[in-house]
Coordinates of C-alpha atoms in Angstrom, one line a residue:
M1 CA 0.0 0.0 0.0
W2 CA 2.8 2.4 0.9
I3 CA 4.6 1.7 -2.4
R4 CA 1.4 2.3 -4.4
S5 CA 0.6 5.5 -2.6
H6 CA 4.2 6.6 -3.1
R7 CA 4.1 6.0 -6.8
A8 CA 0.9 7.9 -7.3
P9 CA 2.3 11.4 -6.7
V10 CA 5.3 10.5 -8.9
K11 CA 3.0 9.5 -11.8
A12 CA 0.9 12.6 -11.3
A13 CA 4.0 14.7 -11.4
K14 CA 5.2 13.1 -14.6
M15 CA 1.8 13.6 -16.2
G16 CA 1.8 17.3 -15.1
C17 CA 5.3 17.7 -16.5
T18 CA 4.2 16.1 -19.8
R19 CA 1.2 18.4 -20.0
E20 CA 3.4 21.5 -19.4
I21 CA 5.8 20.4 -22.1
C22 CA 3.2 19.6 -24.7
T23 CA 1.5 22.9 -24.7
A24 CA 0.9 25.0 -27.9
E25 CA 3.4 27.6 -26.7
K26 CA 6.2 25.0 -26.1
I27 CA 5.5 23.3 -29.4
F28 CA 5.6 26.7 -31.2
I29 CA 9.0 27.4 -29.6
F30 CA 10.3 24.0 -30.7
I31 CA 9.1 24.5 -34.3
N32 CA 10.9 27.9 -34.5
I33 CA 14.1 26.4 -33.1
A34 CA 13.9 23.9 -36.0
F35 CA 13.1 26.7 -38.4
A36 CA 16.3 28.5 -37.2
M37 CA 18.3 25.3 -37.9
Y38 CA 16.7 25.1 -41.4
A39 CA 17.5 28.7 -42.1
G40 CA 21.1 28.1 -41.2
A41 CA 21.3 25.1 -43.4
L42 CA 19.7 27.0 -46.4
L43 CA 22.0 29.9 -46.0
A44 CA 25.0 27.6 -45.8
T45 CA 23.8 25.9 -49.0
A46 CA 23.3 29.2 -50.7
A47 CA 26.9 30.2 -49.7
R48 CA 28.2 26.9 -51.2
L49 CA 26.2 27.4 -54.4
A50 CA 27.8 30.9 -54.7
W51 CA 31.4 30.3 -53.6
D52 CA 32.2 26.6 -53.5
P53 CA 33.6 25.4 -56.9
S54 CA 33.0 21.8 -56.1
T55 CA 29.3 22.5 -55.8
Y56 CA 28.5 25.1 -58.4
T57 CA 30.8 24.4 -61.3
W58 CA 29.2 21.2 -62.6
F59 CA 25.7 22.5 -61.8
R60 CA 26.2 25.8 -63.6
F61 CA 27.8 24.1 -66.6
L62 CA 25.0 21.5 -67.0
C63 CA 21.9 23.5 -65.9
A64 CA 22.7 27.2 -66.0
A65 CA 19.1 28.4 -65.6
Q66 CA 18.2 26.0 -62.9
Y67 CA 21.5 26.9 -61.1
R68 CA 20.7 30.6 -61.1
V69 CA 17.1 30.1 -59.9
S70 CA 18.1 27.6 -57.2
A71 CA 20.9 29.8 -55.8
A72 CA 18.5 32.8 -55.6
Y73 CA 15.6 30.8 -54.1
V74 CA 17.7 29.0 -51.5
L75 CA 19.1 32.3 -50.3
A76 CA 15.7 33.9 -50.2
A77 CA 14.1 30.9 -48.4
G78 CA 16.8 31.0 -45.7
L79 CA 16.4 34.7 -45.1
W80 CA 12.6 34.2 -45.1
L81 CA 12.8 31.5 -42.5
A82 CA 15.1 33.7 -40.4
A83 CA 12.6 36.5 -40.6
L84 CA 9.8 34.1 -39.4
V85 CA 11.9 33.1 -36.4
Y86 CA 12.4 36.8 -35.6
L87 CA 8.7 37.4 -36.0
A88 CA 7.9 34.5 -33.6
A89 CA 10.2 36.0 -31.0
A90 CA 8.6 39.4 -31.4
A91 CA 5.1 37.8 -31.0
A92 CA 6.3 36.2 -27.7
H93 CA 7.6 39.4 -26.2
R94 CA 5.0 42.0 -27.4
S95 CA 1.8 41.2 -25.6
A96 CA 0.0 44.2 -27.1
S97 CA 0.5 43.1 -30.7
H98 CA 0.7 39.4 -30.0
S99 CA -2.2 38.4 -32.2
H100 CA -1.2 40.6 -35.1
C101 CA 2.3 39.2 -35.1
L102 CA 1.0 35.6 -35.1
H103 CA -1.4 36.3 -38.0
L104 CA 1.5 37.8 -39.9
Y105 CA 3.6 34.8 -39.0
A106 CA 1.0 32.4 -40.3
A107 CA 0.7 34.4 -43.5
G108 CA 4.5 34.2 -43.9
V109 CA 4.5 30.4 -43.5
A110 CA 1.7 30.1 -46.0
C111 CA 3.6 32.2 -48.5
L112 CA 6.7 30.1 -48.0
G113 CA 4.8 26.9 -48.6
V114 CA 3.3 28.3 -51.8
S115 CA 6.7 29.4 -53.1
E116 CA 8.1 25.9 -52.3
V117 CA 5.4 24.3 -54.3
G118 CA 6.0 26.6 -57.2
Y119 CA 9.7 26.2 -57.1
G120 CA 9.5 22.4 -57.0
A121 CA 7.0 22.3 -59.8
W122 CA 9.1 24.6 -62.0
M123 CA 12.3 22.6 -61.2
G124 CA 10.6 19.3 -62.1
V125 CA 9.2 20.5 -65.4
S126 CA 12.3 22.3 -66.4
L127 CA 14.6 19.4 -65.5
A128 CA 12.4 17.0 -67.4
A129 CA 12.6 19.2 -70.5
W130 CA 16.3 19.6 -70.0
W131 CA 16.9 15.9 -69.8
R132 CA 14.9 15.3 -73.0
S133 CA 16.3 17.9 -75.3
A134 CA 19.2 19.9 -73.8
P135 CA 22.7 19.3 -75.3
Q136 CA 24.1 19.4 -71.7
A137 CA 21.9 16.5 -70.8
E138 CA 23.6 14.4 -73.5
L139 CA 27.0 15.4 -72.1
A140 CA 25.8 14.3 -68.7
R141 CA 24.8 10.9 -70.1
R142 CA 28.1 10.5 -71.9
G143 CA 29.9 11.6 -68.7
M144 CA 28.2 8.8 -66.8
D145 CA 29.3 6.3 -69.4
L146 CA 32.8 7.7 -69.3
M147 CA 33.0 7.0 -65.6
H148 CA 32.4 3.3 -66.2
D149 CA 35.2 3.3 -68.8
I150 CA 37.6 5.2 -66.7
K151 CA 37.6 2.7 -63.8
P152 CA 39.2 -0.2 -65.8
A153 CA 41.6 2.2 -67.4
L154 CA 42.8 3.4 -64.1
L155 CA 43.7 -0.1 -63.0
A156 CA 45.9 -0.5 -66.1
F157 CA 48.3 2.2 -64.8
T158 CA 50.5 -0.2 -62.8
R159 CA 53.2 2.4 -62.6
Y160 CA 50.9 4.6 -60.5
K161 CA 49.3 1.9 -58.4
D162 CA 49.7 3.8 -55.2
L163 CA 47.7 6.7 -56.7
V164 CA 45.3 4.8 -58.9
R165 CA 43.9 2.6 -56.3
P166 CA 42.7 5.4 -54.0
L167 CA 41.2 7.2 -57.0
Y168 CA 39.4 4.0 -58.0
D169 CA 38.0 3.6 -54.4
I170 CA 36.8 7.2 -54.4
I171 CA 34.9 6.8 -57.7
E172 CA 33.3 3.6 -56.4
E173 CA 32.3 5.3 -53.2
M174 CA 30.8 8.3 -55.1
E175 CA 28.7 6.0 -57.3
R176 CA 27.6 4.0 -54.3
E177 CA 26.7 6.9 -52.0
A178 CA 25.3 9.3 -54.6
P179 CA 21.7 8.1 -54.2
N180 CA 21.9 9.1 -50.5
N181 CA 21.8 12.8 -51.6
A182 CA 18.4 12.4 -53.1
F183 CA 17.2 10.5 -49.9
V184 CA 18.5 13.4 -47.7
I185 CA 16.8 16.0 -49.8
I186 CA 13.5 14.1 -49.7
V187 CA 13.7 13.7 -45.9
F188 CA 14.7 17.3 -45.5
G189 CA 11.8 18.4 -47.6
V190 CA 9.2 16.2 -45.9
V191 CA 10.2 17.2 -42.4
G192 CA 10.3 20.9 -43.5
A193 CA 6.8 20.6 -44.9
A194 CA 5.5 19.0 -41.7
L195 CA 7.1 21.7 -39.6
Q196 CA 5.5 24.4 -41.8
V197 CA 2.0 22.9 -41.4
A198 CA 2.5 22.6 -37.7
A199 CA 3.8 26.2 -37.5
F200 CA 0.8 27.5 -39.4
V201 CA -1.7 25.5 -37.2
M202 CA 0.0 26.5 -33.9
A203 CA 0.2 30.2 -35.0
R204 CA -3.5 30.2 -35.7
I205 CA -4.3 28.5 -32.4
L206 CA -2.2 31.0 -30.4
A207 CA -3.6 33.9 -32.4
R208 CA -7.2 32.8 -31.7
R209 CA -6.4 32.5 -28.0
A210 CA -4.8 35.9 -27.9
G211 CA -7.8 37.4 -29.6
E212 CA -10.2 35.8 -27.2
A213 CA -8.1 36.9 -24.2
A214 CA -8.1 40.5 -25.6
R215 CA -11.9 40.5 -26.1
A216 CA -12.7 39.0 -22.7
P217 CA -14.1 41.5 -20.2
R218 CA -11.6 42.4 -17.6
P219 CA -12.6 42.4 -13.9
P220 CA -12.8 45.7 -12.2
A221 CA -9.6 46.7 -10.5
A222 CA -9.5 46.3 -6.7
P223 CA -9.2 49.6 -4.8
D224 CA -5.7 50.4 -3.6
A225 CA -5.4 50.2 0.1
A226 CA -2.7 52.8 0.1
D227 CA -4.9 55.2 -1.8
D228 CA -7.2 56.7 0.9
S229 CA -7.9 60.0 -0.9
D230 CA -11.6 59.2 -1.3
A231 CA -11.9 58.1 2.3
A232 CA -10.3 61.3 3.5
D233 CA -12.9 63.4 1.6
E234 CA -15.9 61.6 3.1
P235 CA -17.3 63.3 6.2
P236 CA -17.1 61.3 9.4
P237 CA -20.3 59.7 10.8
P238 CA -22.2 61.6 13.5
H239 CA -21.2 61.1 17.1
W240 CA -18.1 59.2 16.0
R241 CA -15.9 61.1 18.5
K242 CA -18.2 60.4 21.4
D243 CA -18.5 56.7 20.6
A244 CA -14.7 56.4 20.2
N245 CA -14.1 58.1 23.6
L246 CA -16.6 55.8 25.3
R247 CA -14.9 52.7 23.9
M248 CA -11.5 53.9 24.9
Y249 CA -12.7 54.6 28.5
T250 CA -14.3 51.1 28.7
I251 CA -11.0 49.5 27.6
L252 CA -9.0 51.5 30.2
D253 CA -11.5 50.6 32.9
K254 CA -11.1 46.9 32.2
I255 CA -7.3 47.2 32.2
F256 CA -7.0 49.1 35.5

């Protein structure tokens, strides 16, 4: 019995802690922490697309239009997410404009989602057309065939065996691990889309709560005990001095 009664408060405390963690405000904070991480990743990717030759040279050579659009969009999306995080922080610290900031935040998330759909659709259509008819696509296909021919040729250079073998292993690893990039992009996009939906829903919930709290009638303020200006202006009741003296004499008579 003692063990059961001892476990009950612990279980209740855990449930209370879980309820405090899983509130809309806490979930909203967690979503914006994830948004900040996504913003940093997008800005780092934009920097690589602009300044890292190992990233942009082949992309720019094969798909010039897609490269320019992607570089601009990734930078804009990273800055947009950073602005949303700032707006969420402003909504948390400005109680007067709390509801307006949350409505603006929800609109910003919706605009970001629409832009992502448009960018993804354009990239899919343009890359499909590029693969069918662009001369660079034919070069890409021939380059993939060339990689298969280079590997046996590398092994023929017995004079440079200490250099050829590591190069061969690098090419093998690149071919083996290349599909993981597509997997990472898909997971990154799915998680980002889920976070955006959750952010929009939580922002709307918090904005509705803030609006209801602002419209709710406020109770009248309690009179300040230190403020006795009204009491000082009121006239004293009749015979108050006589009654006070009588009570004082009665108390003194009982004491002495």
